[in-house]
CSV table of C-alpha atoms and ligand atoms in Angstrom, one decimal:
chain,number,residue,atom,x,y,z
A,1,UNK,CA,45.0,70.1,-52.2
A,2,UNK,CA,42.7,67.4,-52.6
A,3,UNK,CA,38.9,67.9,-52.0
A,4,UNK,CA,36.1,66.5,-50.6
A,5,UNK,CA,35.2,63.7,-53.1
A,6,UNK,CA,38.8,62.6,-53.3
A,7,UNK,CA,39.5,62.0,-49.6
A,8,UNK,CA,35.9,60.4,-50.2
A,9,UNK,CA,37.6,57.8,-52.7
A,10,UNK,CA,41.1,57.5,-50.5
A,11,UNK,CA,38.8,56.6,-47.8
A,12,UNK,CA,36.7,53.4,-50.4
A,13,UNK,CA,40.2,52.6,-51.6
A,14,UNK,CA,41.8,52.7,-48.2
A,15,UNK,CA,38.8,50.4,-46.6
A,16,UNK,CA,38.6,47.9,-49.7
A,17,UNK,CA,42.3,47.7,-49.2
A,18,UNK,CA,41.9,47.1,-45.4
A,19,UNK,CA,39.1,44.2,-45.6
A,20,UNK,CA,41.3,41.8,-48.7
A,21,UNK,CA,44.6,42.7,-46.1
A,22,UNK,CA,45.6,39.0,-45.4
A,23,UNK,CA,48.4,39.8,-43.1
A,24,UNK,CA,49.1,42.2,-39.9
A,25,UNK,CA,52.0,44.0,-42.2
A,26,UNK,CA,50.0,44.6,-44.8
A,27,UNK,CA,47.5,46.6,-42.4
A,28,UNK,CA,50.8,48.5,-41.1
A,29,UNK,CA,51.9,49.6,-44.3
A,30,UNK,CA,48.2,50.5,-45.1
A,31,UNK,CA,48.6,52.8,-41.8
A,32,UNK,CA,52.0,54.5,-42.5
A,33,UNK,CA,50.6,55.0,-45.8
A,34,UNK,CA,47.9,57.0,-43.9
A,35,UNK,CA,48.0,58.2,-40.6
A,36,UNK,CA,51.7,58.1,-40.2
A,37,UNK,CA,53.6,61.9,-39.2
A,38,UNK,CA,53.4,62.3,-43.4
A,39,UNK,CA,50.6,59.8,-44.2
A,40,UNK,CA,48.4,61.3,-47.0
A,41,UNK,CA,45.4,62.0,-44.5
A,42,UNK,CA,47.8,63.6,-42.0
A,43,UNK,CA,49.1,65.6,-44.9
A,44,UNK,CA,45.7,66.9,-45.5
A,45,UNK,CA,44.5,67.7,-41.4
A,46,UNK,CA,48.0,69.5,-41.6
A,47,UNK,CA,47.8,71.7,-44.4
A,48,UNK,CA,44.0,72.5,-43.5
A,49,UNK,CA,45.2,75.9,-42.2
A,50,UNK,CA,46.3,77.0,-45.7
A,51,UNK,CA,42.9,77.2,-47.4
A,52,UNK,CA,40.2,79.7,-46.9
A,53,UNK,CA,38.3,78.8,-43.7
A,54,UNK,CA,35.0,78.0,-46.1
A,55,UNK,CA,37.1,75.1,-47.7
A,56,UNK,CA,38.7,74.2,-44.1
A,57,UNK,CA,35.6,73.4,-42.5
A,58,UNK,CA,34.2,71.0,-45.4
A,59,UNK,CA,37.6,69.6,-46.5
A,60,UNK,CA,38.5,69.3,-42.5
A,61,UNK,CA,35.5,67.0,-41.7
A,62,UNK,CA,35.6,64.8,-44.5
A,63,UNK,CA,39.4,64.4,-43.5
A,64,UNK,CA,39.1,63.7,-40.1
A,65,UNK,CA,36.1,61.3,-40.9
A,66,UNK,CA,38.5,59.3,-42.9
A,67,UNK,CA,41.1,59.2,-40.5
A,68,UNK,CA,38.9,58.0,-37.6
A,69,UNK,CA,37.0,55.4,-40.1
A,70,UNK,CA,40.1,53.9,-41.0
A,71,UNK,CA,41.6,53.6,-37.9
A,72,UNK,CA,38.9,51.9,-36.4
A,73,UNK,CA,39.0,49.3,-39.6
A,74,UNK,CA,42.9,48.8,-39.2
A,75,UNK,CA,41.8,47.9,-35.8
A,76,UNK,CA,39.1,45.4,-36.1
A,77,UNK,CA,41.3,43.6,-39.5
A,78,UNK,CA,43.9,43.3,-36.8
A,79,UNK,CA,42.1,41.5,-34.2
A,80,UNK,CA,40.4,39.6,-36.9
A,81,UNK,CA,43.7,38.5,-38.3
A,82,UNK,CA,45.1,37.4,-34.8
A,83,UNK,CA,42.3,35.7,-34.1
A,84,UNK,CA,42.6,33.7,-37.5
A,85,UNK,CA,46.4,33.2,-37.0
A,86,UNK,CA,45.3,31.6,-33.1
A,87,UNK,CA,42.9,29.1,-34.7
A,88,UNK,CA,45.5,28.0,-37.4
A,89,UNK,CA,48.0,27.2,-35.0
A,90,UNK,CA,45.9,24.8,-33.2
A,91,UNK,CA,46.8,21.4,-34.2
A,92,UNK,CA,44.1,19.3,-34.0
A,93,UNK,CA,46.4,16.1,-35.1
A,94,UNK,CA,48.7,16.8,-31.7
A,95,UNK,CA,48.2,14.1,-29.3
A,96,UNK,CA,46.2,15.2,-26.2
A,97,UNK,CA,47.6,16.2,-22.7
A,98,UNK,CA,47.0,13.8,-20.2
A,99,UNK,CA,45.2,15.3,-17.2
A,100,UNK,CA,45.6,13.6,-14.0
A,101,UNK,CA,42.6,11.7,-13.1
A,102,UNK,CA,41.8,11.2,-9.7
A,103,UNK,CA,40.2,7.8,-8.0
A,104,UNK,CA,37.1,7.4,-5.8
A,105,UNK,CA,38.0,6.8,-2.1
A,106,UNK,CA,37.6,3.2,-1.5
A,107,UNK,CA,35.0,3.8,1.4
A,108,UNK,CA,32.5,5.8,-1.4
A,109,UNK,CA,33.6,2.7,-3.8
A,110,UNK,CA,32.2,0.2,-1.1
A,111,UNK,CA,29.5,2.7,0.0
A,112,UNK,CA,27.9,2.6,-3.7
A,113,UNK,CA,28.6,-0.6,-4.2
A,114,UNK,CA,26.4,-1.5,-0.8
A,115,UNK,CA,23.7,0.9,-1.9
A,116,UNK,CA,23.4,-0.1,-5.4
A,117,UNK,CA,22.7,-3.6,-3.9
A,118,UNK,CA,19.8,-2.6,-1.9
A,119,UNK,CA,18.5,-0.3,-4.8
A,120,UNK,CA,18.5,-3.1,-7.6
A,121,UNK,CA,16.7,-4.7,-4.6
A,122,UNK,CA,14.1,-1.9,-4.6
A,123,UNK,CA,14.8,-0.2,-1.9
A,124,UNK,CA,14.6,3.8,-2.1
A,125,UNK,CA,17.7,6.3,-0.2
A,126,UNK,CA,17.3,8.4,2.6
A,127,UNK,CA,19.6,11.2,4.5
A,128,UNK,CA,19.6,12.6,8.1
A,129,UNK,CA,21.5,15.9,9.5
A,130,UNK,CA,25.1,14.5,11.3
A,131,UNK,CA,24.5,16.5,13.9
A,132,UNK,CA,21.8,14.7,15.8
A,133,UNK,CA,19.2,15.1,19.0
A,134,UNK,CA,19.3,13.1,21.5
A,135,UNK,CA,15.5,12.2,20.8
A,136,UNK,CA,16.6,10.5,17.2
A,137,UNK,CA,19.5,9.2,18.2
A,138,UNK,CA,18.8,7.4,21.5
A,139,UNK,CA,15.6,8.5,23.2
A,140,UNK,CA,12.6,7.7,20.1
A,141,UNK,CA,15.4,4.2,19.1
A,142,UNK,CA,13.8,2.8,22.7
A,143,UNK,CA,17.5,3.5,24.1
A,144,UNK,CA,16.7,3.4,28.2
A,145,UNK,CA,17.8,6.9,30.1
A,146,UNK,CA,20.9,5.0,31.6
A,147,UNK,CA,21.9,3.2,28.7
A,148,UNK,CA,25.5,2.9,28.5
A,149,UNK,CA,25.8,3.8,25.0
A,150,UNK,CA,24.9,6.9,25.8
A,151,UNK,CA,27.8,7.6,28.5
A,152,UNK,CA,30.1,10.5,27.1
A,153,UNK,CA,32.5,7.7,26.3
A,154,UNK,CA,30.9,7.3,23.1
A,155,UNK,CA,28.9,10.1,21.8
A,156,UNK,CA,30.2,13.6,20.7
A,157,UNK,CA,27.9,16.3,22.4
A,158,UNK,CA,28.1,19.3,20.9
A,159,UNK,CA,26.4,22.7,22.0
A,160,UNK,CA,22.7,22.3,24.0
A,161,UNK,CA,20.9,19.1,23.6
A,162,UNK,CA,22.9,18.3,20.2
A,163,UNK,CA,25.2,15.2,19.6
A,164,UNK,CA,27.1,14.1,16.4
A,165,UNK,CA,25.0,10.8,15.5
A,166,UNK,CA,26.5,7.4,16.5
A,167,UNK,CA,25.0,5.4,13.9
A,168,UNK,CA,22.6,5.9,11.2
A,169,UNK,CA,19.7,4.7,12.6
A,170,UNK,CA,17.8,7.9,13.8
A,171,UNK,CA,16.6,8.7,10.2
A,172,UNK,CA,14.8,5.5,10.4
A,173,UNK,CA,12.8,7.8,12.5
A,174,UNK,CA,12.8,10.4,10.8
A,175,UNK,CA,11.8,8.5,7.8
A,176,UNK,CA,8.9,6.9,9.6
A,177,UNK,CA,7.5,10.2,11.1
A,178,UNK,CA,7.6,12.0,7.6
A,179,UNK,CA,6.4,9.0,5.4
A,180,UNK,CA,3.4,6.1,5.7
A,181,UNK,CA,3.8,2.8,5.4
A,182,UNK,CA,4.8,0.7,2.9
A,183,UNK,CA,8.3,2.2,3.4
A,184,UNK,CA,11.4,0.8,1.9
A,185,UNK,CA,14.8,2.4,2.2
A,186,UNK,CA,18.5,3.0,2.7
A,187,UNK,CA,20.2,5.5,4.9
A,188,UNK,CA,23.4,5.7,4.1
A,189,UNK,CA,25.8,8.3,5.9
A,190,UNK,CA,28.5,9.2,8.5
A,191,UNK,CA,28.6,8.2,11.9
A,192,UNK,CA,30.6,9.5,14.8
A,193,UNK,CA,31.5,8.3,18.4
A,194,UNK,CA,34.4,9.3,21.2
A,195,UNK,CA,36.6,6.5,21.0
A,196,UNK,CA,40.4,6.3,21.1
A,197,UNK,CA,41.6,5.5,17.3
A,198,UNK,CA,43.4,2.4,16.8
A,199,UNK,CA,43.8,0.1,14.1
A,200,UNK,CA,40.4,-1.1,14.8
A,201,UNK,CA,38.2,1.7,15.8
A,202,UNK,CA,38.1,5.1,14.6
A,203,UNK,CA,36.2,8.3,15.7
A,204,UNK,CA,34.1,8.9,12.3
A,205,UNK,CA,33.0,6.1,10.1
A,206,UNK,CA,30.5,5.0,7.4
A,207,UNK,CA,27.2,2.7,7.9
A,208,UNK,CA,24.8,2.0,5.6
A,209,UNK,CA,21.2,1.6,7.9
A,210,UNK,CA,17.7,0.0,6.3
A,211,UNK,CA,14.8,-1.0,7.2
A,212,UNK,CA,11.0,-1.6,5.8
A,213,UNK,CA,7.6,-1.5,7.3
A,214,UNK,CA,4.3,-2.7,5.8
A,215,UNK,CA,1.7,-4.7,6.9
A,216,UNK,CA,2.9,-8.3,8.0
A,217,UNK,CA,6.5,-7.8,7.7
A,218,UNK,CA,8.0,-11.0,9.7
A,219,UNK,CA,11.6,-12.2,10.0
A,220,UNK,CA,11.1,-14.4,7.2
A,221,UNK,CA,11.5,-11.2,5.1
A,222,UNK,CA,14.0,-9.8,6.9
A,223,UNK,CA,16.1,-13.1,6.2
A,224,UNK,CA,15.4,-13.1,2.8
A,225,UNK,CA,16.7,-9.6,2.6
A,226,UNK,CA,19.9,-10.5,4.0
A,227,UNK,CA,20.4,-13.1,1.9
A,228,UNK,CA,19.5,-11.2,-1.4
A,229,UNK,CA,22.0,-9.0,-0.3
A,230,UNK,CA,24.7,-11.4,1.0
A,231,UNK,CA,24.3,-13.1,-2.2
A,232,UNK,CA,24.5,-10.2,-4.4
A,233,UNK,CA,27.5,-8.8,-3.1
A,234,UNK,CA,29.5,-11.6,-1.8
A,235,UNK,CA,29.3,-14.4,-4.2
A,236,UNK,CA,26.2,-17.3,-5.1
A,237,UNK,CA,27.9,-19.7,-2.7
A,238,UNK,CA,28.3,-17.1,0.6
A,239,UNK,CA,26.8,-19.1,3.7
A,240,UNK,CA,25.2,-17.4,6.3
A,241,UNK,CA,24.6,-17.3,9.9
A,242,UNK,CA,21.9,-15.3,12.1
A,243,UNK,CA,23.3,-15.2,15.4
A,244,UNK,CA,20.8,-13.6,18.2
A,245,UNK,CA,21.9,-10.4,19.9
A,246,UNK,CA,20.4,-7.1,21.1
A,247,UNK,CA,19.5,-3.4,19.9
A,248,UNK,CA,17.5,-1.7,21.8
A,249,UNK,CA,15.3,-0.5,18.6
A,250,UNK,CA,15.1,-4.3,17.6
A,251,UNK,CA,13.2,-7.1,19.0
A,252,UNK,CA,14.3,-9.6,18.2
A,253,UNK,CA,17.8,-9.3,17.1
A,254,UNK,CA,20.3,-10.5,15.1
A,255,UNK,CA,23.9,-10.2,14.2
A,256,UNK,CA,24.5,-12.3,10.9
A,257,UNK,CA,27.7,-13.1,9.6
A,258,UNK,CA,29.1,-14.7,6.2
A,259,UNK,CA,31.0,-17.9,5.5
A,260,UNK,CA,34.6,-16.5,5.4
A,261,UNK,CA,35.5,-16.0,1.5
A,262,UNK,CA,38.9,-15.9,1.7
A,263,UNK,CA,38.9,-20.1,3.8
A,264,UNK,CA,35.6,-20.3,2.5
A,265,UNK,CA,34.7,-21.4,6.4
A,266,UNK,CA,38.3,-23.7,7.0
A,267,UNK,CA,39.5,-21.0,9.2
A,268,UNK,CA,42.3,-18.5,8.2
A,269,UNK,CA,43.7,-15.2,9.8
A,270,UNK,CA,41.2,-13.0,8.0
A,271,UNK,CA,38.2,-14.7,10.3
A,272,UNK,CA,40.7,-15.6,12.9
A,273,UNK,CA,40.2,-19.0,12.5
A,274,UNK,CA,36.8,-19.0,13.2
A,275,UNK,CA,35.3,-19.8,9.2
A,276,UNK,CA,33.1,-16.7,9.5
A,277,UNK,CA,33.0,-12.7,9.4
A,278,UNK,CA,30.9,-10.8,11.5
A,279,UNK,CA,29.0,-8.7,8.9
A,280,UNK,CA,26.1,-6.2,10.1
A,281,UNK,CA,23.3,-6.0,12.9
A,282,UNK,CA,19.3,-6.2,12.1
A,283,UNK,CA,16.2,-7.4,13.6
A,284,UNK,CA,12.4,-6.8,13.8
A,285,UNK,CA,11.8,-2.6,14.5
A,286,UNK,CA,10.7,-2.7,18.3
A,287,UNK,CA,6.7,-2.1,18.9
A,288,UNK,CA,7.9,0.6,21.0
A,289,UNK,CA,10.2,2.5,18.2
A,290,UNK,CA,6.7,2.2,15.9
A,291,UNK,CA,4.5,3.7,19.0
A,292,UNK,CA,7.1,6.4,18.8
A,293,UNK,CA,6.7,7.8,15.5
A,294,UNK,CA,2.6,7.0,15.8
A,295,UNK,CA,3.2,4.3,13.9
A,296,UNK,CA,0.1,1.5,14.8
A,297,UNK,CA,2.2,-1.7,15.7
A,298,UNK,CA,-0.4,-4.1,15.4
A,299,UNK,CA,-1.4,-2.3,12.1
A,300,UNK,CA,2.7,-2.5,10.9
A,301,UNK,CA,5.8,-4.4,11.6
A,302,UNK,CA,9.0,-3.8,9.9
A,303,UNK,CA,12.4,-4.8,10.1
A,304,UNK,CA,16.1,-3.2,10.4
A,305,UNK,CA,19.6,-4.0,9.8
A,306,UNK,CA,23.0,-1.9,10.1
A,307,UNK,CA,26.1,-2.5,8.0
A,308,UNK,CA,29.9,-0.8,9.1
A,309,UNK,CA,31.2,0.1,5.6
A,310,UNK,CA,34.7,0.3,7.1
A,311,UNK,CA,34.2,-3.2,8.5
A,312,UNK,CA,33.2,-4.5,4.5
A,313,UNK,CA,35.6,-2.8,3.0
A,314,UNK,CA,38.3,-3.7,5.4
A,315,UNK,CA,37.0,-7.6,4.9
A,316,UNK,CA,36.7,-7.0,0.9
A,317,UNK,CA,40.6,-5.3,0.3
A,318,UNK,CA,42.3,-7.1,3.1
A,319,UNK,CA,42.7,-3.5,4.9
A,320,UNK,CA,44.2,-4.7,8.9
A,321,UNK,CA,44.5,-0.7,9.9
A,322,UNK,CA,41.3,1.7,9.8
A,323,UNK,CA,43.6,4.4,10.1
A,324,UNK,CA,44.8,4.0,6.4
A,325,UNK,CA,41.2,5.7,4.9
A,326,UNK,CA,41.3,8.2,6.7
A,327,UNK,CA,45.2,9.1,6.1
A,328,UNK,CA,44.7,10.8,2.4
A,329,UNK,CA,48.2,9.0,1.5
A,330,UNK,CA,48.0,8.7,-2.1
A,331,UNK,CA,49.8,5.4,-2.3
A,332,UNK,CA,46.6,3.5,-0.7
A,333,UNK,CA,44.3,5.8,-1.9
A,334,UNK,CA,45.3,5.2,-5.5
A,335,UNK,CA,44.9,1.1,-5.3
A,336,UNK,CA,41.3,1.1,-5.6
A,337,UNK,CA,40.3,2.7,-9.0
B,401,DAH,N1,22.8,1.0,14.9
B,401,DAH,C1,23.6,-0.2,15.1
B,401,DAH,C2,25.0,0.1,15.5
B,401,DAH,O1,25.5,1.2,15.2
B,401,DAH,C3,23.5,-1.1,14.0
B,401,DAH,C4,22.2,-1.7,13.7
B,401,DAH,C5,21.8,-2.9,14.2
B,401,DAH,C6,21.3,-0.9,12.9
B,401,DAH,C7,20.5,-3.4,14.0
B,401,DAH,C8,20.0,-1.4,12.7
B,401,DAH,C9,19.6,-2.7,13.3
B,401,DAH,O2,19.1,-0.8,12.0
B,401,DAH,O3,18.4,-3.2,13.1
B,401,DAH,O4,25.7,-0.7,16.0
């Protein structure tokens, strides 16, 4: 019957042999050799009840220390073996798996395009909540009570005095009653209004609003703007044409639009043979809009303009139904990458 010190040097041999095992079998064989029904260390547990209990208790512990030490090193040389063998079976040399990639929507294409215009031009972003008041959206924007625009035709009410926004215009106020003048920004966001969707009009859509105020603003600037825009984004040799109009937030105002670039002005079916596109609204902020947001208007002047990103994009793919970007069929969605 072996003693103490031997099981002591079966369990150094048994280890040593664990740690250099370079394979799984070789850690099994180690194991039968062991711990199996007649492995030596089960040999030992089972014959303690031979010896005289003195012996038993000694030889007993040193046995079952071996058997649980080796175990647990069979254990961890096995996961550190499978582990090993999982590495080596990566190939780094195999070509990759294509994932597929997905493309932006061409309404955030056009949308960053617009803004990154205005930014290089040093103008800073702003957002506002969707869901709207009727204070920012109509009432402080110098919108009369019995304005049309705000007839249930076109707006979205939603619970108590709220209203999906119909442009993005009202975080022109809030940007002027949270900041002081010089201001300088974009507000680009979603817009909403009840209309029956057609190929021409659709229920939500995109504009990108801006306006600046500062001391002496005139319409000089805001041409100049426009222009620095127009330019930047359409081409050197756009045209353009400020034709008057009205906003109620805006006096006066404008609506400007481009030298067709498809005719380049001849006439063609994009521009209906008219030589030019109808391209956003703008004008000089209204005193009143200022007085609202206790803004001093013969301290400050500013101006606005509103661009339809639907309307640019539609002009800038060729797009004739709105419907399309908001259909998620893959097959249009996929052509603007
Ligand atoms: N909010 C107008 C609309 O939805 C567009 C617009 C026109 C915005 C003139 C402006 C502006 O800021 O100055 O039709």
């Amino acid at each position: 019957m072996a003693g103490v010190s031997e099981i002591e040097q079966m369990l150094a041999e048994a280890l040593s042999a664990i740690a250099s095992a370079s394979s799984t079998q070789a850690l099994d064989e180690i194991r039968i050799r062991l711990l199996s029904r007649k492995g030596d260390i089960t040999s030992i547990l089972k014959s303690l009840k031979e010896l005289p209990i003195d012996q038993r208790k000694e030889i007993g512990a040193a046995a079952n220390k071996a058997r649980v030490a080796v175990e647990q090193a069979l254990n961890e040389a096995r996961d550190r073996l499978l582990a090993a063998a999982a590495i080596s079976a990566l190939d780094p040399t195999l070509p990759g798996i294509r994932q597929p990639c997905g493309a932006l929507h061409p309404i955030t294409l056009v949308m960053d395009q617009l803004c990154q215009s205005f930014i290089r031009m040093g103008f800073g972003v702003a957002k506002g909540p969707d869901v709207e008041t009727d204070y920012y959206n109509f009432e402080a924007l110098n919108f009369p009570p019995d304005h049309p625009a705000r007839d249930m035709q076109d707006t979205f009410y939603v619970a108590g005095n709220k209203l999906l926004r119909t442009h993005t215009t009202p975080v022109q106020v809030r940007v002027l009653e949270a900041q002081q003048p010089p201001i300088k920004v974009i507000m680009p966001g979603k817009t909403y209004r009840n209309e029956t969707v057609s190929a021409r009009s659709h229920c939500i859509f995109h504009q990108v609003d801006g306006f600046l105020v500062d001391e002496g603003v005139t319409m000089a600037d805001l041409k100049g703007a426009i222009y620095a825009f127009c330019r930047d984004f359409f081409g050197d040799d756009v045209r353009l044409k400020f034709r008057t109009s009205f906003f109620p937030f805006t006096e006066p105002s404008a609506e400007v639009d481009i030298s067709c670039f498809l005719c380049k002005g001849k006439g063609c079916p994009l521009c209906k043979q008219y030589g030019w596109l109808e391209i956003l609204g703008c004008g000089m902020i209204d005193p009143n809009v200022l007085r609202n947001v206790g803004c001093d208007p013969e301290k400050y002047s500013g101006y606005a303009f509103g661009i339809g990103v639907e309307r640019i994009a539609m002009l800038k793919y060729g797009i004739t139904d709105i419907r399309l970007f908001y259909e998620n069929d893959v097959r249009f969605i996929r052509q603007f990458k």
